[in-house]
XYZ file of C-alpha atoms in Angstrom:
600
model
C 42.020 -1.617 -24.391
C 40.731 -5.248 -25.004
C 37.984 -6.344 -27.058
C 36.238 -9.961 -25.741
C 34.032 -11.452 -28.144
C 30.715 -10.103 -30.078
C 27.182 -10.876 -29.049
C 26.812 -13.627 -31.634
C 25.411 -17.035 -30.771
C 23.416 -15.696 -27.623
C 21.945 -12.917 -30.258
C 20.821 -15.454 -32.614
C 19.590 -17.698 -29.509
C 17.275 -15.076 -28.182
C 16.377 -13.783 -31.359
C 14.862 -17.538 -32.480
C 13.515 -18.186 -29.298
C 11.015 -15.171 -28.949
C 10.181 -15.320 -32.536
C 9.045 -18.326 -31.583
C 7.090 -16.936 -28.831
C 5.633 -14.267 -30.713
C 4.215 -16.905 -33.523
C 2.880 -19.101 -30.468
C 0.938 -16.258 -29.254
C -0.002 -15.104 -32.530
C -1.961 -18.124 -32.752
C -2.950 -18.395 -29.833
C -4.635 -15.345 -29.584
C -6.772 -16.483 -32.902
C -8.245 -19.096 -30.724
C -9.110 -17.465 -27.890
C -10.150 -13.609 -26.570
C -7.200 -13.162 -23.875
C -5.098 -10.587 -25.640
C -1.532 -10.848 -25.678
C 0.088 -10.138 -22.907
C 2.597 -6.513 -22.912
C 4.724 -8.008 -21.325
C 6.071 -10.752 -23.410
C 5.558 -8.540 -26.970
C 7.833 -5.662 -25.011
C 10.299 -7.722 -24.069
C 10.324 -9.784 -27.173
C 11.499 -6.857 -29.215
C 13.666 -5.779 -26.559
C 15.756 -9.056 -25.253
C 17.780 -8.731 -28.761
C 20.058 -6.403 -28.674
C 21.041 -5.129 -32.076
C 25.322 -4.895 -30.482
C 28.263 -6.638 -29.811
C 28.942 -6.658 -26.100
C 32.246 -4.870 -27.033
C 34.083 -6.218 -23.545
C 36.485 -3.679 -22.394
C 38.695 -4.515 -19.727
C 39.616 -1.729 -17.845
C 41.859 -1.990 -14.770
C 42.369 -4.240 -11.754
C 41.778 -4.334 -7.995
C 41.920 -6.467 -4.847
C 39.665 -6.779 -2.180
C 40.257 -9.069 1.094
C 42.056 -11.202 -1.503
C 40.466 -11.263 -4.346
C 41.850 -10.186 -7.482
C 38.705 -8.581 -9.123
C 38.716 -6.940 -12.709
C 36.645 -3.721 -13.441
C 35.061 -3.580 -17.011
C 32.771 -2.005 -19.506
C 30.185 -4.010 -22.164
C 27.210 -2.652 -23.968
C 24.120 -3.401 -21.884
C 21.421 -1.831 -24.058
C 21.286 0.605 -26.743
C 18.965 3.490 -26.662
C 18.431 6.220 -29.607
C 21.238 4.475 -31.679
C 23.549 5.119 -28.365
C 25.279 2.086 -26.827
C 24.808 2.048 -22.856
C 27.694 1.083 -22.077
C 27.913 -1.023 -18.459
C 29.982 -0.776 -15.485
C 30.634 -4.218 -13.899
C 33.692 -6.410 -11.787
C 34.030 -9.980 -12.523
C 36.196 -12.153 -10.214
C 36.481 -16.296 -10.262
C 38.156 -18.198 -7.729
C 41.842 -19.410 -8.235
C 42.714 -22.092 -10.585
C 41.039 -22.667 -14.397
C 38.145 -23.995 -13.366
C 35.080 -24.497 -14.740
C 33.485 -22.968 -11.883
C 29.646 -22.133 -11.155
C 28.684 -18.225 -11.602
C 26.574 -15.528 -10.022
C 25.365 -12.801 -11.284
C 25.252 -10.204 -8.220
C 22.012 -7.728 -8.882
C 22.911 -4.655 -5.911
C 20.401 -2.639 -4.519
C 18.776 0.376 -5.555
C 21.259 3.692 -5.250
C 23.867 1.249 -4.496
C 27.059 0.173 -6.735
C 28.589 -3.279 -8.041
C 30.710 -3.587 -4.466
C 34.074 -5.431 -4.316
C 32.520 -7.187 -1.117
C 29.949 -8.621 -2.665
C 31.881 -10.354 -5.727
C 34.609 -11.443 -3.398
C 32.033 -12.620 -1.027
C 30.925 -15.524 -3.606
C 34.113 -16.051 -5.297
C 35.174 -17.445 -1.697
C 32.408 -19.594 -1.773
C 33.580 -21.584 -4.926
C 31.737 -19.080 -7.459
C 32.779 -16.824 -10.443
C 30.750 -13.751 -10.110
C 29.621 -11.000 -11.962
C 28.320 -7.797 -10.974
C 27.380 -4.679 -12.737
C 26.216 -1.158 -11.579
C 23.149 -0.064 -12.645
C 22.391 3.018 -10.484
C 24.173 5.510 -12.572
C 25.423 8.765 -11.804
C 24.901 9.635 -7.788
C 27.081 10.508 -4.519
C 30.039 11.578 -6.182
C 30.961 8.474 -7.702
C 33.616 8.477 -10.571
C 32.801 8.652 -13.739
C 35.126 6.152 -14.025
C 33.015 3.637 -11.800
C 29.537 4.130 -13.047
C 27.005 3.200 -15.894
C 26.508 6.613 -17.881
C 22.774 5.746 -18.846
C 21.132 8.128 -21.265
C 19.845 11.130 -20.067
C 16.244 10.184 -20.959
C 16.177 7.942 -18.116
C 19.265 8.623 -15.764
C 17.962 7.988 -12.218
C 14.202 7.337 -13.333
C 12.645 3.831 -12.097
C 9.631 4.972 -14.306
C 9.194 5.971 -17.665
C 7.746 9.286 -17.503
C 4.024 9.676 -18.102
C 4.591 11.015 -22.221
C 7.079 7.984 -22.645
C 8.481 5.121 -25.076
C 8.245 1.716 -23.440
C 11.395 1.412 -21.859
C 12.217 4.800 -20.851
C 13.969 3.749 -17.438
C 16.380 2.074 -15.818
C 14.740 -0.698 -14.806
C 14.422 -1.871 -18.118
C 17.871 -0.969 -19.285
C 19.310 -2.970 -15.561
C 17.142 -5.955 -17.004
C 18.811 -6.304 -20.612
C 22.309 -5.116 -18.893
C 21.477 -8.526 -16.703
C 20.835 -10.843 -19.361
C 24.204 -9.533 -21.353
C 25.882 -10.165 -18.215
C 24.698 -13.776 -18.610
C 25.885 -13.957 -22.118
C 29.143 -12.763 -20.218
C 29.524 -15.663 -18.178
C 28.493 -18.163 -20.902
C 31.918 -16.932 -23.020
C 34.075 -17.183 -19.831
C 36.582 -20.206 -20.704
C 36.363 -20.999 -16.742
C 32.495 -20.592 -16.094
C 30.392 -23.803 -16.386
C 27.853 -21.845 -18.349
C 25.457 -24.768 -17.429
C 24.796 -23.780 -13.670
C 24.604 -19.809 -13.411
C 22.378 -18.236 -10.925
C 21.346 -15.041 -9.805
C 21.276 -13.197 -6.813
C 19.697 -9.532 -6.000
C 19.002 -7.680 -3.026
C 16.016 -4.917 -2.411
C 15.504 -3.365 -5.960
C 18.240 -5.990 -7.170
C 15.826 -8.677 -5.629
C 12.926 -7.154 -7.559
C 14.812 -7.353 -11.039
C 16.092 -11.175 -9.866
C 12.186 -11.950 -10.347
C 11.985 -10.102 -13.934
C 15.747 -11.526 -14.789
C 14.960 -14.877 -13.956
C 11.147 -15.065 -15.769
C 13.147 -14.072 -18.855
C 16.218 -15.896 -18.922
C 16.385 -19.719 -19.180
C 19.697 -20.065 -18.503
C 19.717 -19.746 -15.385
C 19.444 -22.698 -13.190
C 19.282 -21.132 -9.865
C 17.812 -17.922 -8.005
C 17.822 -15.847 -4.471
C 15.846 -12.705 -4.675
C 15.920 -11.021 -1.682
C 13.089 -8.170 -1.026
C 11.897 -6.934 -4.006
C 8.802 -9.074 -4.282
C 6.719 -6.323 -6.240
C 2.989 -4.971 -6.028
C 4.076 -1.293 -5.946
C 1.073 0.228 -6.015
C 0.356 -1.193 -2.589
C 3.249 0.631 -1.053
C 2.178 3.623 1.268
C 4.714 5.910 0.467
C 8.198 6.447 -1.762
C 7.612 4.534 -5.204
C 4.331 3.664 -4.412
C 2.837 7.153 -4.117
C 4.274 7.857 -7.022
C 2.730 5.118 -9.162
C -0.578 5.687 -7.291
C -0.275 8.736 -8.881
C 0.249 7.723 -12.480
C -2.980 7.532 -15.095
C -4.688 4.190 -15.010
C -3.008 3.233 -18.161
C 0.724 3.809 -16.875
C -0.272 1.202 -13.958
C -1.090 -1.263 -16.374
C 1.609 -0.541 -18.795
C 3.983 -0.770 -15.379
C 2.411 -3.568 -13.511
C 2.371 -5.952 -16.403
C 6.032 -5.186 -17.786
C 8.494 -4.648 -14.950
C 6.306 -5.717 -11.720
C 7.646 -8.995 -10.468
C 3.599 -10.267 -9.914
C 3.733 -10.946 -14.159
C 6.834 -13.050 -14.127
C 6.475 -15.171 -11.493
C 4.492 -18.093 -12.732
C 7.189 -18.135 -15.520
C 10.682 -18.395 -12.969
C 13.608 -20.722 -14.980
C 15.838 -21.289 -12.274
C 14.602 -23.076 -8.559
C 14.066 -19.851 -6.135
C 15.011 -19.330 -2.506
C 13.362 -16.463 -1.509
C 14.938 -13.817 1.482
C 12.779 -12.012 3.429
C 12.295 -9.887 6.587
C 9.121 -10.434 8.034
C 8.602 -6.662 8.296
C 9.635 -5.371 5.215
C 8.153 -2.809 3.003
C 9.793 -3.796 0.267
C 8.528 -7.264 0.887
C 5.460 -7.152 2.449
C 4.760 -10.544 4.349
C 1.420 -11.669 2.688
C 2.068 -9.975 -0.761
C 5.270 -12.683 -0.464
C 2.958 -15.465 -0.155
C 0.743 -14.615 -2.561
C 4.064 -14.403 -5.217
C 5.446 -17.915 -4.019
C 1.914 -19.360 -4.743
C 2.588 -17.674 -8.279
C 5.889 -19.955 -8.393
C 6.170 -23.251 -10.635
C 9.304 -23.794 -10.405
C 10.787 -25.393 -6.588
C 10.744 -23.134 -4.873
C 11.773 -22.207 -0.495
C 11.683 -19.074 1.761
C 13.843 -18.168 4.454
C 12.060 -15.248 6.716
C 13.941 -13.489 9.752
C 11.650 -12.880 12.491
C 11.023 -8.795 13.180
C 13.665 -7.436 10.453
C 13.402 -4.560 7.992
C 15.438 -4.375 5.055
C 17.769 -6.749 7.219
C 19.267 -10.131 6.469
C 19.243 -12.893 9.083
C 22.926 -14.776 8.493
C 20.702 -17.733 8.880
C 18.896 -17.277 5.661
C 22.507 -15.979 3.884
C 23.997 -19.513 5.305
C 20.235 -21.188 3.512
C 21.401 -18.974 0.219
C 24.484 -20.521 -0.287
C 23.400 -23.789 0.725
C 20.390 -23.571 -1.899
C 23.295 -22.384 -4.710
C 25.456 -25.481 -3.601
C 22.395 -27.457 -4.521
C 21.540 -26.425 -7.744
C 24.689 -25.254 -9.405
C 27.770 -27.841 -7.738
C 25.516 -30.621 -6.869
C 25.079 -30.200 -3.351
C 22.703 -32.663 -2.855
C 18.870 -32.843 -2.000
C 17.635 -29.115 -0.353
C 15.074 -30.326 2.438
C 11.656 -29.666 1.894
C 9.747 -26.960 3.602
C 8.576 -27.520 7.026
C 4.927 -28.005 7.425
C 2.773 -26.380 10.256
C -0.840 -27.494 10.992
C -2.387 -25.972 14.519
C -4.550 -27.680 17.025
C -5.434 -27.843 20.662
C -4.890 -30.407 23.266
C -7.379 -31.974 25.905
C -7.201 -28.525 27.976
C -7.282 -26.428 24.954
C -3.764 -25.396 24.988
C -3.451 -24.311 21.177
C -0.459 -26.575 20.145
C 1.742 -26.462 16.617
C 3.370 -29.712 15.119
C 5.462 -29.371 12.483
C 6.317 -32.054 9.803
C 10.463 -31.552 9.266
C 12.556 -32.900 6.494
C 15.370 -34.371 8.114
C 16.846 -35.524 5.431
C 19.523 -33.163 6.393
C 20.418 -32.904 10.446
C 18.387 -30.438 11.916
C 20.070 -28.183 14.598
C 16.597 -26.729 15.793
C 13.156 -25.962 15.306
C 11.125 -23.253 16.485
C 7.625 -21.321 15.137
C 7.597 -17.600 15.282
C 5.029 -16.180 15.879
C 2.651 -12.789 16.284
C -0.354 -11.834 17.874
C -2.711 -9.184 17.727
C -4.543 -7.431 14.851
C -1.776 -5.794 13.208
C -0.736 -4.841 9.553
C 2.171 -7.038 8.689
C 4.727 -3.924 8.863
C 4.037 -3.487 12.536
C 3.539 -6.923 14.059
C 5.679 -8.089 17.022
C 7.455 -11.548 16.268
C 8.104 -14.115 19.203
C 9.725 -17.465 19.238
C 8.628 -20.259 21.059
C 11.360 -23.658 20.522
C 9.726 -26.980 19.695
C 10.109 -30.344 20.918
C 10.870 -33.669 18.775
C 8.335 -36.230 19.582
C 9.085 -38.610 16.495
C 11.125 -39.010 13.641
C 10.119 -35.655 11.348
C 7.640 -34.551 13.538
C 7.853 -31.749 16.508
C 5.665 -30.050 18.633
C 5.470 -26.913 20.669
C 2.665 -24.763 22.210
C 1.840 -21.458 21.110
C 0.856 -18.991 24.283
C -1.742 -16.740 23.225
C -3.241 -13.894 25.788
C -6.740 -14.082 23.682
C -8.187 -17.116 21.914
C -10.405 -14.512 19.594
C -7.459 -12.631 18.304
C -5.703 -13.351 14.859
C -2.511 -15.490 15.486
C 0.334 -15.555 12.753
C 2.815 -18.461 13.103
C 5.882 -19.421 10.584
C 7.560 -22.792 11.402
C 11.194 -22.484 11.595
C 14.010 -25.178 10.566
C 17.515 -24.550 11.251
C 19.800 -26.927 9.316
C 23.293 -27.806 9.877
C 25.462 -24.994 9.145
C 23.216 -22.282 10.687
C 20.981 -22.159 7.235
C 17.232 -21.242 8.158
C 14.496 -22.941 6.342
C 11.099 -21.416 6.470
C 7.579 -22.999 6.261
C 4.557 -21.300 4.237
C 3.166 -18.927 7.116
C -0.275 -19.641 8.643
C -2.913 -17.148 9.642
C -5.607 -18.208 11.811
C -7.924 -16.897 14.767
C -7.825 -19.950 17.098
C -11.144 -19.702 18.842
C -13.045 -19.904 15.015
C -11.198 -22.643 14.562
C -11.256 -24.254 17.369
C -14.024 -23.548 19.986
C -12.207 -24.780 22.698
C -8.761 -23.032 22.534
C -8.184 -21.129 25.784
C -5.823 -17.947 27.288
C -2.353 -19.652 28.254
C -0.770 -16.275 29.607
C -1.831 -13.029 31.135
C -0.600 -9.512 30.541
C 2.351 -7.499 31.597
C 4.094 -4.637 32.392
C 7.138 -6.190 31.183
C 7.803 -5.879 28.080
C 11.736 -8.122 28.233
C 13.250 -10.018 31.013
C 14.689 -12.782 28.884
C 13.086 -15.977 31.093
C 11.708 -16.654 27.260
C 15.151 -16.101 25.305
C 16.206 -13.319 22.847
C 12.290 -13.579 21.470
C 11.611 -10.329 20.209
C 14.810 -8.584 19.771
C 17.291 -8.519 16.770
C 20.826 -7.632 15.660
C 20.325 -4.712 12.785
C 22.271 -5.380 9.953
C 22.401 -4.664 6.345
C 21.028 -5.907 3.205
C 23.591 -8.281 1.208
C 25.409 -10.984 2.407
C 28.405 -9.654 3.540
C 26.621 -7.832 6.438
C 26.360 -11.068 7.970
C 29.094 -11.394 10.225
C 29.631 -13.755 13.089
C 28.238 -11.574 15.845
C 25.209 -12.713 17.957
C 22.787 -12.072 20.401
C 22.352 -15.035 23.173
C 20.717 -15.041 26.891
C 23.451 -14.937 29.593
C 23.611 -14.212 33.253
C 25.732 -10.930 34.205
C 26.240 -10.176 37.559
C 23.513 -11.935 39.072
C 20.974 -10.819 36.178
C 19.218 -12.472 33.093
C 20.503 -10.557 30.443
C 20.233 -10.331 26.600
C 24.276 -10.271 25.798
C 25.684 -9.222 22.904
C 28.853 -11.245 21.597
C 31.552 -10.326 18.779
C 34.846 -12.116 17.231
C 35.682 -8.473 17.040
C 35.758 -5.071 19.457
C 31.739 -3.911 19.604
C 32.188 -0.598 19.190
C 28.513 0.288 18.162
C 25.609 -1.767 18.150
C 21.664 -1.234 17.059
C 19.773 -3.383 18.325
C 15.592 -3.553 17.406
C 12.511 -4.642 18.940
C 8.518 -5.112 18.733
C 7.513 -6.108 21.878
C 5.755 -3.300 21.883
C 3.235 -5.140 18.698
C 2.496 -8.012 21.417
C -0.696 -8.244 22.612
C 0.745 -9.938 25.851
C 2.425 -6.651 26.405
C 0.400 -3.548 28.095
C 0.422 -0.467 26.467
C 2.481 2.029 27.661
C 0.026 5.511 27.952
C 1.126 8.277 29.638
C 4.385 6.273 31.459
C 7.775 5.549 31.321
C 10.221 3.110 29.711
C 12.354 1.199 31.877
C 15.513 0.099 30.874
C 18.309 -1.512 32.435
C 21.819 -1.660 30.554
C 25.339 -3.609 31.110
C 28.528 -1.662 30.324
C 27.277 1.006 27.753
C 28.433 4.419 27.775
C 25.856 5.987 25.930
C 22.180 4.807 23.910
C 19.905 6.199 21.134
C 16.480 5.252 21.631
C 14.418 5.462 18.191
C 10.446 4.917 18.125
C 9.171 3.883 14.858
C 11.973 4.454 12.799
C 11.892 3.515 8.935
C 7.967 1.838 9.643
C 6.530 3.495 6.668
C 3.553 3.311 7.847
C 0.771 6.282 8.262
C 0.825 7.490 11.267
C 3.774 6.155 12.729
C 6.046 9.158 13.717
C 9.636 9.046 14.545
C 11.149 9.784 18.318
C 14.220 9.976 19.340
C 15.976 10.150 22.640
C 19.731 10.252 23.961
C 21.042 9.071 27.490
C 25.051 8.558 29.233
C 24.707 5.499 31.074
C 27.655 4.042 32.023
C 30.122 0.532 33.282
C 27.985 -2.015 35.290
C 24.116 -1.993 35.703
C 22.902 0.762 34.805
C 18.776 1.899 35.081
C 17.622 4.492 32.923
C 14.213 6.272 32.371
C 12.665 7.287 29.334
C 9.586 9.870 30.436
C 7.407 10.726 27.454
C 8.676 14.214 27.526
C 12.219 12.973 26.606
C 11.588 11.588 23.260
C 11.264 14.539 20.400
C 10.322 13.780 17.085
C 12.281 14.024 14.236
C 12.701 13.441 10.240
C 13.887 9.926 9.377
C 15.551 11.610 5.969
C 17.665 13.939 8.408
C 17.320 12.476 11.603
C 16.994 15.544 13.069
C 13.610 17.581 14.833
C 11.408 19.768 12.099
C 12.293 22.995 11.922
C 11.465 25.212 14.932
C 9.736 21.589 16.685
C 9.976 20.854 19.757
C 7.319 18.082 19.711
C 7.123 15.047 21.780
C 5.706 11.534 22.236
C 2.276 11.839 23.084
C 1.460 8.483 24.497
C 3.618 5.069 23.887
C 0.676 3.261 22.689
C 1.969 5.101 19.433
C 5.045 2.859 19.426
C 5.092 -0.060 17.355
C 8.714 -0.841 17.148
C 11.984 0.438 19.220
C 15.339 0.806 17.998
C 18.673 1.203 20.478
C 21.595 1.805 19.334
C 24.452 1.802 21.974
C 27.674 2.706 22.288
C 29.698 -0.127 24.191
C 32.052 0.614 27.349
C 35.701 -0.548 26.211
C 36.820 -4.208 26.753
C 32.981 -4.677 28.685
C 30.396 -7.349 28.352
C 27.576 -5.239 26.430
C 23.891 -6.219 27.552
C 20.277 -5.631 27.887
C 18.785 -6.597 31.228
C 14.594 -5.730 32.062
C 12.732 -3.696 30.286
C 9.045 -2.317 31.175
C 6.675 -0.038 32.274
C 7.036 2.260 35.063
């Protein structure tokens, strides 16, 4: 065993610095009514930690390369009882000084190999510590033993000291991972960010209103306002007395630390996230003093766009090796032209070569869970300025539109998103497209359709989705370095108001050498009211048609993806369907597709 250093100049650091804080409020509050705030007097007794760290190093692996060391340091104490952390801590080859990350994993997840070795190939030392605790059979061995007063509990319970849950113990475990990094003889303790995904992204916004040290931050989900949440977490603090919501909202909700971020934040996001709720995300970044970006991907759910991973690592370049200049967000203002065609131009920072620019965007009166994303790919008509028209089916309906930068090097830069209803704005804005029974034929590109993939950055691999003709057909073709195997695929056509509703008929779909597909309706929404179907089909080499008849789809449990006891219920009526996901099984050494899809 190996003892590395005591908390000792950081402890005296923090210590002056919120003593300051404290007397500053102190006085402040003399002068004026506002009380002061929880959330600073909690966490100014609670950012000193009365221990030395106590660095254990405790064994060795390697992942894809990287030699990664395992370790154990004293995150917290609780009761007199140190909490001793779990964590791996890599750095690239060579002495260095390199920039750092501290990696903040999801909730129920684990400090993964991938994700250290994912930055130390990007130039970084990294850090990452588990804060989930005891779950799925993990070693003791691998794990952060919290305290049984708050093992697995996001919440203090209602008859509580402040502090009582992990949340709080993940937060101080954070900033002693800083302190970490700072004594690392090969970490340029000057440029340390921090990156988190999900609940990892929501204690990137608490770690980085606390912590001045760090100069740079990507939170990814996690944006806060629990309370709005329909179900999970958000039950449960619905739930709570009155005084718990306050007690939770203005200690460990990311809405009280925004205003106060340290390091510049990118901010990840899925536009239809519950964890991240489109317009609660705007509201935060308007919170934001620090610069500040977003990077949205179009019609995901808890799923990163590899564009907005590539934008990540391009922000961190910035900020922490002296990348250069990040571009400024694009700017969107809406109009019509002489025959009231509503049109978008976009101001673009091309201070940086642009690759493309597009505006997503979704129509219909929808809450922001279930809307339907399209793309439509604008035009450059002078230096930093392009323009592109926006179809809409009905001038009176609410329009949502996010403009849309890719950079060189794939990274996605997102404007602030605009909400209007054209026709209040503008009197003359006019229809530009009629209904359909179609719901995909791909004569407008992949608009509307994503690759499902995972939540950190090392689910964003190198596969992609592109329009391609297959055997005489417009297709939607899916492409990999590597054997496809499986593939889930996810749409919300079904959200467009362009689209008609489905009723009492049948789904149409044509396939390209698959073998067999899962149909999903709904899945993972949680939304009221939006149930979960499920159907199963062979299909086979070639073009292949296949019909989905109400009666086909049965409903099931998303926790057990199987029916409800005894149920043999079906899908009443596909105007229940907000969003569809397919996953299919590819035919070996074939050219997997998606051809038309519709109403029949």
């Amino acid at each position: 065993m190996s003892v590395f250093g005591n908390f000792t100049d950081s402890h005296w650091r923090c210590g002056r610095r919120h003593r300051c804080l404290a007397l500053s409020l102190f006085i402040s509050n003399l002068l004026v009514s506002t009380p002061i705030s929880i959330a600073e007097t909690v966490w100014d007794q609670a950012l000193t930690v009365e221990a030395p760290l106590n660095i254990e190093w405790v064994g060795d692996l390697e992942f894809d390369g990287v030699r990664i060391k395992k370790l154990r340091y004293t995150g917290s104490v609780w009761k007199a009882e140190p909490q001793r952390v779990y964590a791996l801590y890599a750095h690239p080859e060579g002495d260095g000084p390199f920039p750092a990350i501290l990696q903040i994993h999801g909730g129920g997840q684990t400090c993964y190999p991938s994700n250290v070795a994912f930055f130390v190939k990007h130039g970084y030392a990294c850090l990452s510590f588990d804060w989930s605790g005891p779950r799925d059979n993990r070693p003791e061995s691998e794990i952060t033993m919290w305290h049984q007063d708050f093992r697995g509990e996001y919440m203090d319970p209602e008859d509580h000291e402040p502090g009582q849950n992990f949340i709080h113990h993940a937060v101080l475990a954070a900033v002693r991972g800083i302190d970490i990094l700072c004594q690392r003889p090969e970490v340029e303790k000057e440029n340390i960010g921090v990156q988190g995904v999900s609940w990892g992204g929501y204690l990137t916004w608490l770690v980085n209103g606390l912590e001045p040290r760090l100069k740079a931050a990507v939170p990814v989900y996690g944006i806060g306002e629990l309370e709005k949440q329909w179900s999970g977490i958000g039950q449960s603090l619905r739930n709570r007395s009155e005084a718990f919501q306050a007690y939770w909202k203005t200690n460990y909700d990311p809405a009280s630390f925004a205003d106060n971020q340290h390091g510049p934040v990118l901010f990840l996001n899925a536009t239809n996230d519950f964890f991240g709720q489109l317009d609660e995300c705007e509201a935060r970044l308007k919170q934001v003093q620090v610069p500040h970006r977003r990077s949205y991907g179009a019609n995901r759910m808890h799923s990163l766009d590899p564009e907005s991973v590539n934008a990540a690592m391009a922000w961190f370049d910035a900020h922490l090796k002296d990348g250069g200049e990040f571009p400024e967000a694009p700017i969107l203002e809406m109009g019509v032209d002489s025959k009231g065609v509503p049109v978008a131009t976009l101001k673009v920072d091309e201070s940086r070569p642009v690759e493309s620019v597009r505006v997503d965007f979704a129509r219909g009166p929808f809450h922001p869970l279930l809307k339907g994303w399209l793309s439509s790919q604008a035009d450059r008509t002078e230096e930093g300025v392009w323009r592109v028209e926006v179809p809409g089916v009905d001038s009176a309906e609410p329009l949502s539109l996010i403009p849309q930068v890719i950079y060189e090097g794939d990274a996605l830069l997102s404007g602030e998103v605009v909400n209007l209803v054209p026709a209040q704005e503008f009197p003359t804005a006019r229809a530009t497209q009629l209904t359909s029974d179609t719901l995909s034929d791909w004569d407008n590109g992949p608009s509307g359709w994503i690759l499902q993939r995972g939540t950190d950055f090392t689910h964003a691999d190198n596969t992609r989705l592109e329009l391609g003709e297959v055997e005489g057909h417009q297709a939607l073709v899916y492409r990999s370095e590597s054997p496809a195997g499986s593939i889930r695929l996810v749409t919300r056509v079904f959200a467009d108001s362009a689209r008609n509703k489905g009723n009492m008929r049948s789904l149409v779909l044509w396939t390209h050498d698959i073998e067999g597909i899962t149909l999903k309706t709904n899945w993972f929404l949680r939304q009221p009211g939006a149930l979960t179907h499920k159907a199963s089909a062979k299909v086979g080499k070639g073009w292949v048609k296949h019909v989905f008849p109400l009666s086909e789809l049965i409903r099931i449990e998303e926790e057990t993806d199987q029916s409800p006891e005894g149920s043999k219920e079906t899908l009443e009526n596909w105007n229940d369907v907000h969003s569809l996901e397919l996953t299919a099984q590819t035919v070996q050494e074939g050219l997997p597709a998606i051809g038309w899809m519709g109403w029949e």
